[in-house]
Structure formats: C-alpha cells, structure tokens
Tab-separated table of C-alpha atoms in Angstrom:
chain	number	residue	atom	x	y	z
T	25	MET	CA	19.260	-5.219	5.698
T	26	TYR	CA	15.674	-5.626	6.864
T	27	ILE	CA	12.147	-5.252	5.521
T	28	SER	CA	9.818	-4.199	8.334
T	29	GLY	CA	6.788	-4.745	6.121
T	30	ILE	CA	4.527	-2.833	3.782
T	31	GLN	CA	4.511	0.716	5.118
T	32	GLN	CA	1.703	2.087	2.962
T	33	ILE	CA	-0.144	1.902	-0.307
T	34	GLY	CA	-0.276	5.181	-2.189
T	35	ILE	CA	-3.669	6.392	-3.357
T	36	GLY	CA	-4.000	9.387	-5.666
T	37	THR	CA	-7.165	11.445	-5.311
T	38	THR	CA	-8.805	14.674	-6.461
T	39	SER	CA	-9.846	15.573	-2.886
T	40	LEU	CA	-7.550	14.529	-0.036
T	41	TYR	CA	-9.869	15.267	2.879
T	42	GLU	CA	-12.941	13.782	1.210
T	43	SER	CA	-11.022	10.566	0.547
T	44	TRP	CA	-9.414	10.520	3.989
T	45	LYS	CA	-12.756	10.951	5.728
T	46	TRP	CA	-14.195	8.011	3.770
T	47	TYR	CA	-11.196	5.773	4.483
T	48	ALA	CA	-11.357	6.686	8.169
T	49	ASP	CA	-15.047	5.831	8.342
T	50	ILE	CA	-14.889	2.562	6.379
T	51	PHE	CA	-11.366	1.267	7.064
T	52	GLY	CA	-10.507	2.981	10.354
T	53	MET	CA	-7.629	4.938	8.781
T	54	ASN	CA	-7.803	7.733	11.336
T	55	ILE	CA	-4.299	7.968	12.858
T	56	ARG	CA	-2.222	10.693	11.206
T	57	ILE	CA	1.454	9.759	10.849
T	58	LEU	CA	2.372	12.801	8.800
T	59	GLU	CA	0.802	15.418	6.582
T	60	ASP	CA	2.854	17.378	4.092
T	61	ASP	CA	1.792	20.208	1.782
T	62	THR	CA	4.959	21.024	-0.155
T	63	VAL	CA	6.558	20.581	-3.577
T	64	ALA	CA	7.625	17.129	-4.802
T	65	GLU	CA	11.014	17.920	-6.327
T	66	ARG	CA	12.647	14.492	-6.531
T	67	MET	CA	10.111	12.558	-8.625
T	68	LEU	CA	10.760	14.443	-11.868
T	69	CYS	CA	10.886	11.345	-14.069
T	70	TYR	CA	7.276	10.634	-13.065
T	71	THR	CA	5.934	14.208	-12.910
T	72	GLY	CA	6.604	15.577	-16.395
T	73	ASN	CA	10.181	16.634	-15.512
T	74	GLN	CA	8.796	19.442	-13.385
T	75	PRO	CA	8.460	19.845	-9.613
T	76	GLN	CA	4.824	19.504	-8.582
T	77	LYS	CA	3.094	20.924	-5.543
T	78	ARG	CA	1.063	18.332	-3.692
T	79	HIS	CA	-0.747	17.684	-0.428
T	80	ALA	CA	-0.254	14.222	1.066
T	81	ALA	CA	-1.052	12.443	4.302
T	82	ILE	CA	-0.008	9.058	5.673
T	83	THR	CA	-2.640	7.537	7.911
T	84	ILE	CA	-2.913	4.165	9.638
T	85	ASN	CA	-5.339	1.885	11.453
T	86	LEU	CA	-3.741	1.151	14.838
T	87	GLN	CA	-5.179	-2.365	14.875
T	88	GLY	CA	-2.325	-3.278	12.534
T	89	GLY	CA	-1.310	-3.461	8.907
T	90	ALA	CA	0.079	-0.915	6.485
T	91	GLY	CA	-1.235	2.602	6.073
T	92	PHE	CA	-2.612	4.653	3.216
T	93	GLU	CA	-0.668	7.525	1.671
T	94	ILE	CA	-3.448	9.730	0.338
T	95	TRP	CA	-2.090	12.087	-2.299
T	96	GLN	CA	-3.476	15.096	-4.172
T	97	TYR	CA	-1.945	17.542	-6.626
T	98	SER	CA	-2.334	21.122	-5.370
T	99	ASP	CA	-1.719	23.231	-8.483
T	100	ARG	CA	-2.208	20.698	-11.267
T	101	THR	CA	-5.553	19.151	-12.200
T	102	PRO	CA	-5.204	15.409	-11.498
T	103	GLN	CA	-5.739	13.256	-14.589
T	104	SER	CA	-8.051	10.328	-13.999
T	105	VAL	CA	-7.653	7.097	-15.923
T	106	SER	CA	-9.461	7.253	-19.287
T	107	PHE	CA	-10.805	3.678	-19.191
T	108	GLU	CA	-12.498	1.390	-16.687
T	109	ILE	CA	-9.787	-0.481	-14.819
T	110	ALA	CA	-10.184	-4.241	-15.115
T	111	VAL	CA	-8.835	-7.275	-13.313
T	112	GLY	CA	-5.276	-7.920	-14.427
T	113	ASP	CA	-4.579	-4.482	-15.872
T	114	LEU	CA	-0.904	-3.713	-15.401
T	115	GLY	CA	-0.242	-2.112	-12.052
T	116	ILE	CA	-1.971	-2.134	-8.698
T	117	TYR	CA	-5.642	-2.468	-9.558
T	118	CYS	CA	-6.925	-3.647	-6.160
T	119	GLY	CA	-5.723	-2.942	-2.626
T	120	LYS	CA	-6.055	-5.558	0.103
T	121	VAL	CA	-7.233	-4.700	3.615
T	122	LYS	CA	-7.380	-7.090	6.532
T	123	SER	CA	-10.184	-8.191	8.824
T	124	LYS	CA	-10.156	-10.512	11.811
T	125	ASN	CA	-13.732	-11.521	10.935
T	126	VAL	CA	-14.696	-10.954	7.315
T	127	LYS	CA	-18.324	-12.003	7.781
T	128	LEU	CA	-18.939	-9.532	10.625
T	129	PHE	CA	-17.095	-6.757	8.812
T	130	HIS	CA	-19.212	-7.400	5.706
T	131	GLU	CA	-22.379	-7.011	7.782
T	132	GLU	CA	-20.990	-3.823	9.301
T	133	ILE	CA	-20.127	-2.210	5.957
T	134	LEU	CA	-23.511	-3.121	4.430
T	135	LYS	CA	-25.116	-0.757	6.943
T	136	LYS	CA	-22.959	2.132	5.682
T	137	TYR	CA	-22.258	1.574	2.008
T	138	THR	CA	-23.764	-0.231	-0.966
T	139	GLN	CA	-20.920	-0.670	-3.474
T	140	ILE	CA	-19.733	-3.959	-2.016
T	141	SER	CA	-19.801	-7.523	-3.263
T	142	PRO	CA	-21.423	-10.558	-1.672
T	143	LEU	CA	-19.256	-12.786	0.481
T	144	TYR	CA	-17.019	-15.083	-1.570
T	145	ILE	CA	-14.467	-17.805	-0.911
T	146	THR	CA	-10.896	-17.387	-2.180
T	147	PRO	CA	-8.978	-20.220	-3.874
T	148	ASP	CA	-7.445	-21.075	-0.472
T	149	ASN	CA	-10.945	-21.381	1.052
T	150	THR	CA	-11.002	-18.220	3.137
T	151	PRO	CA	-13.877	-15.702	3.186
T	152	THR	CA	-13.501	-12.470	1.279
T	153	PHE	CA	-15.444	-9.605	-0.276
T	154	TYR	CA	-14.721	-6.557	-2.413
T	155	ILE	CA	-15.476	-2.848	-2.107
T	156	LEU	CA	-15.527	-0.235	-4.879
T	157	ASP	CA	-14.856	3.072	-3.148
T	158	PRO	CA	-16.555	6.320	-4.300
T	159	PHE	CA	-13.365	7.282	-6.143
T	160	GLY	CA	-13.142	4.241	-8.407
T	161	ASN	CA	-10.691	2.077	-6.445
T	162	TYR	CA	-11.236	-1.605	-5.690
T	163	PHE	CA	-10.365	-3.114	-2.312
T	164	GLN	CA	-10.402	-6.777	-1.343
T	165	VAL	CA	-11.090	-7.589	2.307
T	166	VAL	CA	-9.155	-10.681	3.408
T	167	GLU	CA	-9.262	-12.558	6.685
T	168	ASP	CA	-6.172	-12.253	8.861
T	169	SER	CA	-5.959	-12.921	12.584
T	170	TYR	CA	-2.900	-10.769	13.367
T	171	ILE	CA	-3.714	-7.790	15.590
T	172	PHE	CA	-1.193	-5.206	16.760
T	173	SER	CA	-3.422	-3.181	19.093
T	174	ASN	CA	-6.933	-4.353	19.896
T	175	CYS	CA	-9.098	-1.375	18.967
T	176	LYS	CA	-12.277	-3.496	19.250
T	177	GLN	CA	-13.042	-3.309	15.553
T	178	ASN	CA	-13.395	-5.934	12.845
T	179	ASN	CA	-10.878	-4.524	10.407
T	180	GLY	CA	-7.249	-3.500	10.260
T	181	GLY	CA	-5.081	-1.734	7.722
T	182	CYS	CA	-3.637	-2.613	4.340
T	183	ILE	CA	-2.193	-6.116	3.995
T	184	GLY	CA	-1.083	-6.054	0.362
T	185	ALA	CA	-2.400	-5.728	-3.180
T	186	GLN	CA	-3.523	-7.487	-6.315
T	187	ILE	CA	-1.065	-6.530	-9.047
T	188	GLY	CA	-1.583	-7.087	-12.747
T	189	VAL	CA	1.497	-8.491	-14.494
T	190	SER	CA	2.227	-9.736	-18.006
T	191	ASN	CA	4.460	-12.611	-16.905
T	192	ILE	CA	4.423	-14.090	-13.388
T	193	GLU	CA	7.808	-15.825	-13.688
T	194	LYS	CA	9.531	-12.542	-14.590
T	195	ALA	CA	7.703	-10.726	-11.798
T	196	LEU	CA	8.833	-13.286	-9.205
T	197	THR	CA	12.418	-12.072	-9.565
T	198	LEU	CA	11.274	-8.913	-7.784
T	199	TYR	CA	8.439	-10.040	-5.562
T	200	CYS	CA	10.138	-13.227	-4.347
T	201	ASP	CA	13.897	-12.650	-4.645
T	202	VAL	CA	13.963	-8.981	-3.584
T	203	LEU	CA	10.819	-8.489	-1.476
T	204	GLY	CA	10.874	-11.902	0.166
T	205	TYR	CA	7.463	-13.286	-0.838
T	206	ASP	CA	8.795	-16.822	-1.110
T	207	THR	CA	5.697	-18.891	-0.258
T	208	VAL	CA	3.153	-19.733	-2.954
T	209	VAL	CA	-0.233	-20.134	-1.253
T	210	TYR	CA	-1.925	-20.969	-4.538
T	211	ASP	CA	-1.250	-20.792	-8.270
T	212	LYS	CA	-4.557	-21.220	-10.100
T	213	THR	CA	-5.843	-20.658	-13.618
T	214	GLY	CA	-9.503	-20.316	-14.546
T	215	ILE	CA	-12.611	-18.210	-13.956
T	216	PHE	CA	-12.940	-17.118	-10.320
T	217	GLU	CA	-16.233	-16.253	-8.651
T	218	ASP	CA	-14.642	-13.755	-6.260
T	219	PHE	CA	-13.360	-11.692	-9.218
T	220	SER	CA	-16.864	-11.270	-10.642
T	221	PHE	CA	-17.554	-8.022	-8.747
T	222	MET	CA	-14.720	-6.270	-10.597
T	223	HIS	CA	-14.717	-5.138	-14.215
T	224	ALA	CA	-13.918	-8.056	-16.598
T	225	GLY	CA	-13.923	-10.344	-13.575
T	226	THR	CA	-15.709	-13.156	-15.408
T	227	GLN	CA	-12.816	-13.734	-17.805
T	228	GLN	CA	-10.010	-16.271	-17.381
T	229	TYR	CA	-6.973	-15.415	-15.285
T	230	ARG	CA	-3.901	-16.924	-13.758
T	231	ARG	CA	-3.503	-15.796	-10.171
T	232	MET	CA	-0.732	-16.513	-7.684
T	233	LEU	CA	-0.963	-15.555	-4.006
T	234	LEU	CA	2.394	-14.995	-2.310
T	235	LYS	CA	3.282	-14.680	1.371
T	236	HIS	CA	6.613	-14.472	3.205
T	237	SER	CA	7.863	-17.428	5.232
T	238	LYS	CA	10.210	-15.346	7.373
T	239	LYS	CA	8.836	-13.030	10.026
T	240	ARG	CA	9.606	-9.423	9.165
T	241	THR	CA	12.078	-7.605	11.404
T	242	GLY	CA	12.777	-3.944	12.044
T	243	ALA	CA	11.393	-1.015	14.001
T	244	PHE	CA	7.811	-1.162	12.727
T	245	SER	CA	7.551	-4.870	11.937
T	246	GLU	CA	5.127	-5.670	14.755
T	247	MET	CA	2.779	-2.860	13.780
T	248	PHE	CA	2.755	-3.745	10.064
T	249	GLY	CA	2.496	-7.502	10.629
T	250	PRO	CA	2.461	-10.121	7.844
T	251	SER	CA	1.492	-9.192	4.296
T	252	GLN	CA	0.730	-10.741	0.937
T	253	ILE	CA	0.985	-10.005	-2.776
T	254	GLU	CA	-1.294	-11.496	-5.440
T	255	LEU	CA	0.006	-11.512	-9.014
T	256	VAL	CA	-2.661	-11.743	-11.730
T	257	VAL	CA	-2.329	-12.334	-15.468
T	258	ALA	CA	-5.194	-11.629	-17.878
T	259	LEU	CA	-5.551	-14.512	-20.349
T	260	GLU	CA	-8.408	-13.353	-22.608
T	261	ARG	CA	-7.266	-9.845	-23.486
T	262	ILE	CA	-4.217	-7.604	-23.675
T	263	PRO	CA	-4.195	-5.754	-20.328
T	264	LYS	CA	-3.858	-1.990	-20.235
T	265	LYS	CA	-1.165	-0.161	-18.290
T	266	ILE	CA	-3.006	1.764	-15.583
T	267	TYR	CA	-0.630	4.752	-15.441
T	268	GLU	CA	0.192	4.938	-19.158
T	269	GLY	CA	0.431	8.631	-20.076
T	270	ARG	CA	-0.340	9.810	-16.540
T	271	PHE	CA	1.736	11.182	-13.659
T	272	TRP	CA	2.759	9.609	-10.384
T	273	GLY	CA	0.127	10.837	-7.933
T	274	ASP	CA	-2.763	10.905	-10.401
T	275	PRO	CA	-5.931	9.155	-9.129
T	276	GLY	CA	-5.590	5.457	-8.393
T	277	PHE	CA	-3.130	3.191	-6.610
T	278	ILE	CA	0.209	4.931	-7.095
T	279	GLN	CA	2.734	2.607	-5.467
T	280	LEU	CA	3.333	-0.025	-2.822
T	281	CYS	CA	5.828	1.177	-0.218
T	282	PHE	CA	8.092	-1.004	1.941
T	283	ASP	CA	9.714	0.161	5.183
T	284	ILE	CA	13.343	-0.988	5.130
T	285	THR	CA	16.763	-0.494	6.711
T	286	ASN	CA	20.160	-0.296	5.006
T	287	MET	CA	19.263	1.422	1.756
T	288	LYS	CA	22.777	0.873	0.359
T	289	ALA	CA	22.388	-2.908	0.623
T	290	PHE	CA	18.937	-2.754	-1.006
T	291	LYS	CA	20.378	-0.706	-3.846
T	292	ARG	CA	22.999	-3.381	-4.506
T	293	LEU	CA	20.399	-6.185	-4.336
T	294	CYS	CA	17.997	-4.398	-6.667
T	295	GLU	CA	20.746	-3.698	-9.196
T	296	GLU	CA	21.909	-7.324	-9.083
T	297	LYS	CA	18.354	-8.520	-9.803
T	298	GLY	CA	17.845	-6.034	-12.647
T	299	PHE	CA	15.768	-3.385	-10.847
T	300	PRO	CA	17.930	-0.249	-10.444
T	301	PHE	CA	16.618	2.729	-8.512
T	302	THR	CA	14.725	5.105	-10.788
T	303	VAL	CA	14.438	7.708	-7.999
T	304	ASP	CA	16.804	8.254	-5.085
T	305	SER	CA	15.922	11.075	-2.700
T	306	CYS	CA	19.328	11.003	-0.982
T	307	PRO	CA	22.012	9.818	-3.440
T	308	SER	CA	24.761	10.945	-1.075
T	309	GLY	CA	23.210	9.194	1.926
T	310	GLU	CA	21.784	12.307	3.530
T	311	THR	CA	18.336	12.587	5.176
T	312	PHE	CA	15.292	13.869	3.286
T	313	ASP	CA	13.237	16.212	5.478
T	314	MET	CA	9.453	15.769	5.152
T	315	GLY	CA	8.433	18.229	7.846
T	316	ASP	CA	7.167	16.103	10.703
T	317	ALA	CA	9.148	13.102	9.482
T	318	ALA	CA	12.476	12.434	7.827
T	319	GLY	CA	14.114	9.572	5.976
T	320	HIS	CA	15.452	8.256	2.692
T	321	PHE	CA	13.101	7.100	-0.081
T	322	THR	CA	13.777	5.382	-3.387
T	323	TYR	CA	11.735	3.842	-6.202
T	324	ILE	CA	12.070	0.885	-8.533
T	325	GLU	CA	9.734	-0.504	-11.203
T	326	ASP	CA	8.551	-4.082	-11.567
T	327	PRO	CA	8.881	-5.649	-15.069
T	328	ASP	CA	5.613	-3.975	-16.128
T	329	GLY	CA	6.413	-0.557	-14.680
T	330	THR	CA	4.485	-0.814	-11.386
T	331	LEU	CA	6.121	1.460	-8.824
T	332	ILE	CA	7.620	-0.030	-5.665
T	333	GLU	CA	8.900	2.420	-3.055
T	334	PHE	CA	11.456	1.813	-0.304
T	335	VAL	CA	11.560	4.091	2.736
T	336	GLU	CA	14.269	4.066	5.378
T	337	THR	CA	12.624	5.994	8.189
T	338	HIS	CA	14.918	8.222	10.249
T	339	LYS	CA	12.408	10.236	12.288
T	340	ILE	CA	8.664	10.132	12.930
T	341	PRO	CA	6.382	12.023	15.322
T	342	ILE	CA	4.828	10.006	18.152
T	343	ILE	CA	2.907	12.781	19.925
T	344	LYS	CA	3.341	15.916	17.859
T	345	LYS	CA	1.576	18.168	20.365
T	346	LEU	CA	4.221	17.272	22.950
T	347	ASN	CA	7.028	17.522	20.389
T	348	LEU	CA	7.777	13.822	20.958
T	349	PHE	CA	9.642	12.208	18.068
T	350	ILE	CA	11.588	8.987	17.544
T	351	ASN	CA	15.107	9.175	16.103
T	352	LEU	CA	15.529	5.777	14.483
T	353	LYS	CA	19.125	6.359	13.411
T	354	LYS	CA	20.200	5.885	17.018
T	355	ARG	CA	18.521	2.491	17.485
T	356	ASN	CA	19.324	-1.122	16.693
T	357	PRO	CA	17.678	-1.381	13.247
T	358	SER	CA	16.548	-4.987	13.725
T	359	LYS	CA	14.807	-4.408	17.053
T	360	PRO	CA	11.048	-3.664	16.982
T	361	LEU	CA	9.966	-0.464	18.689
T	362	PRO	CA	8.205	-1.011	22.022
T	363	LYS	CA	4.471	-1.540	21.580
T	364	ILE	CA	3.631	1.083	24.189
T	365	MET	CA	5.534	3.671	22.146
T	366	LEU	CA	3.731	2.833	18.925
T	367	LYS	CA	0.356	2.672	20.640
T	368	ALA	CA	0.975	6.302	21.653
T	369	LEU	CA	0.371	7.120	17.990
T	370	GLY	CA	-3.295	6.918	18.984
T	371	PHE	CA	-2.946	10.466	20.315
T	372	ASN	CA	-2.708	11.549	16.659
T	373	LYS	CA	-6.229	10.378	15.887
T	374	VAL	CA	-8.034	12.612	13.420
T	375	LYS	CA	-11.702	13.401	13.911
T	376	PHE	CA	-13.699	14.538	10.906
C-alpha cells in the first residue's frame, strides 16, 4: 500500500465560485481537477442521515502541493460555526500552504489583501505568516523549496494543516503509525509569537510539528510533494469541537484527504490501530463514479473526531476538452505518473 501524499484539504463555503476565485487569486488554485454538482449519498452519518445535494470542485496549484476541495450545499443553507474558532480548537483550524520564498510572497499578498499577519519565525527558525481569508478560515504560509512545475510564482498548494487535539500521544497513533508522519521537527510548550494573529493565540499551547522521513510513492507523489502535520493542544482552556452539531460540508475546514493505493490494506491497518472506516463508498470494491473522475473514498476519525479521508483514484481527466483521461487501475501503483502528463493539467486552468 502507498500514500502518494495529501490530495486536498476540504473547505466548506456558502459560495463556491466566490471562494474559488479568491483562492485562485491569492493561492494560485486555478487548475480544475474535477467539478461535481450532484447528490452526496454516501456520507449519511455526517449529513443528518439524508442525502444532500452539493456543488464541489477540486482545484490545484500546478507548482506543487495538495489541492483544495471547495464545497457548497446546493439545497440546504450551510450552517456556519457559532463561535470564533481559536488556536487548538478540536479539528482543522488552520490550513498550511507552501511558498518557496515566504518574505517575497508576504510582500506580494500585502498589495492585494490586508487580513494578514506580520512575518514571524516558527519554532524551527523558518519564516512564516498567517492569512485570515474573507470566509473566516486561517491559513499559515510556510517555507518549502519543493517545486513540481515552475510556474514562476512564489507560492504553491496546500502542504498540511494545524490540527487541534486533546492528547498528542493518542493522536500520534493515527498521524504517525497510520499516516507515516514519523519525524518530530519540534515539540514545544509555551506562548508563541506566530500564533498571536489567530484568536486566543496569546495563550499557552503545546505544539508538535510532524513530517515524514520516507519519500511518498504512488501516481501523484511527485506533484503533491512532501507534507507536514502540526498537532496543537490548548493548555489554558477547554477547546471547542469545530464541527459539533454541524454537518460535513458546512463552512470551514472539512477534512484532510490522502491519495492512497490498496484500500483493503489501509482498511486492515486502520482497524488494527483503532480507527475503523466510518464511511466506505465502495464496500464491495467497486468504483465510485464522480462524473469526470472515479475512485474509491473512505473516511476515518482521529481521536477527537477530525475527519481524515482516503481516496484511491481510478480515473482523472487530463485534458477534458480532448476527452483525455488516465486509467490508473491499469498502471503500476507505485510508479509516479510522468511529469509531462501531469503538467498537461495546465490546460484545465480556470479564468475568472
């Protein structure tokens, strides 16, 4: 079994195209991988036990990193969180995006947008800054030199997330033993200057930054590149659960999705570690058709209920206008797709 990397971070919104346009302008998320406007029928345990119509799009920055899955209910009024999300609240409270030069990217964004922090230094002495998007979501920009396709821009795609947990040691069973984040970059406790931009950021926290020592393998591994997870525990208050009483797909960071192969083996591993699938789109091993794409998706929950998705991709469009698709079921699952093939995704660029 293989993890190719983080495929996407899910972001619920009340206006898909408004959000997408902003993410394309600020983060370069302008390559459409798929867009689907159908009924979500297999997430009933997270959607009030009823199928829900929704409009979703997966979009990437071709410079490298994971994509965004931007998600909007079509018939139901999305329910926004009823409190101001704070550092360490349980769930994904801050997405991470990558930049080859944080200082230059900071200067670039300042010309476009005002809700950004000053430049800070992380506990491992790398430059960083934070953005609060117009929809209430925090993003941390972190420096990373890996580039898949040089698009002559200072930023790439998603590289991970800050995740609020109640107990780091319990969470490591999932994030280290299952997802492979086996390298502790730092494990610090205190008050952190770079958190001060976010709500309750001046309180005390324990934070642990995790990376993976083994290079990811699989069809999309070179496009996704390396990633990181930061686990954060609030020490001065009882953290709130971000999606308590709300549906999957409501505004905010919905899930972190990993592109994998051999779903059967992942099911066994997750069960052995105490994280059984809560959703399985293809319990008999069939393919789930998503219009332009097809595959097999499943969900688990971390010890605090944060949703982690696995996707085994079977088919994706490369150049939809030419009806050019990749059938991944006929390939060696450990072999990365040729760069020239993935760079052809640039023909799916969306202009707003």
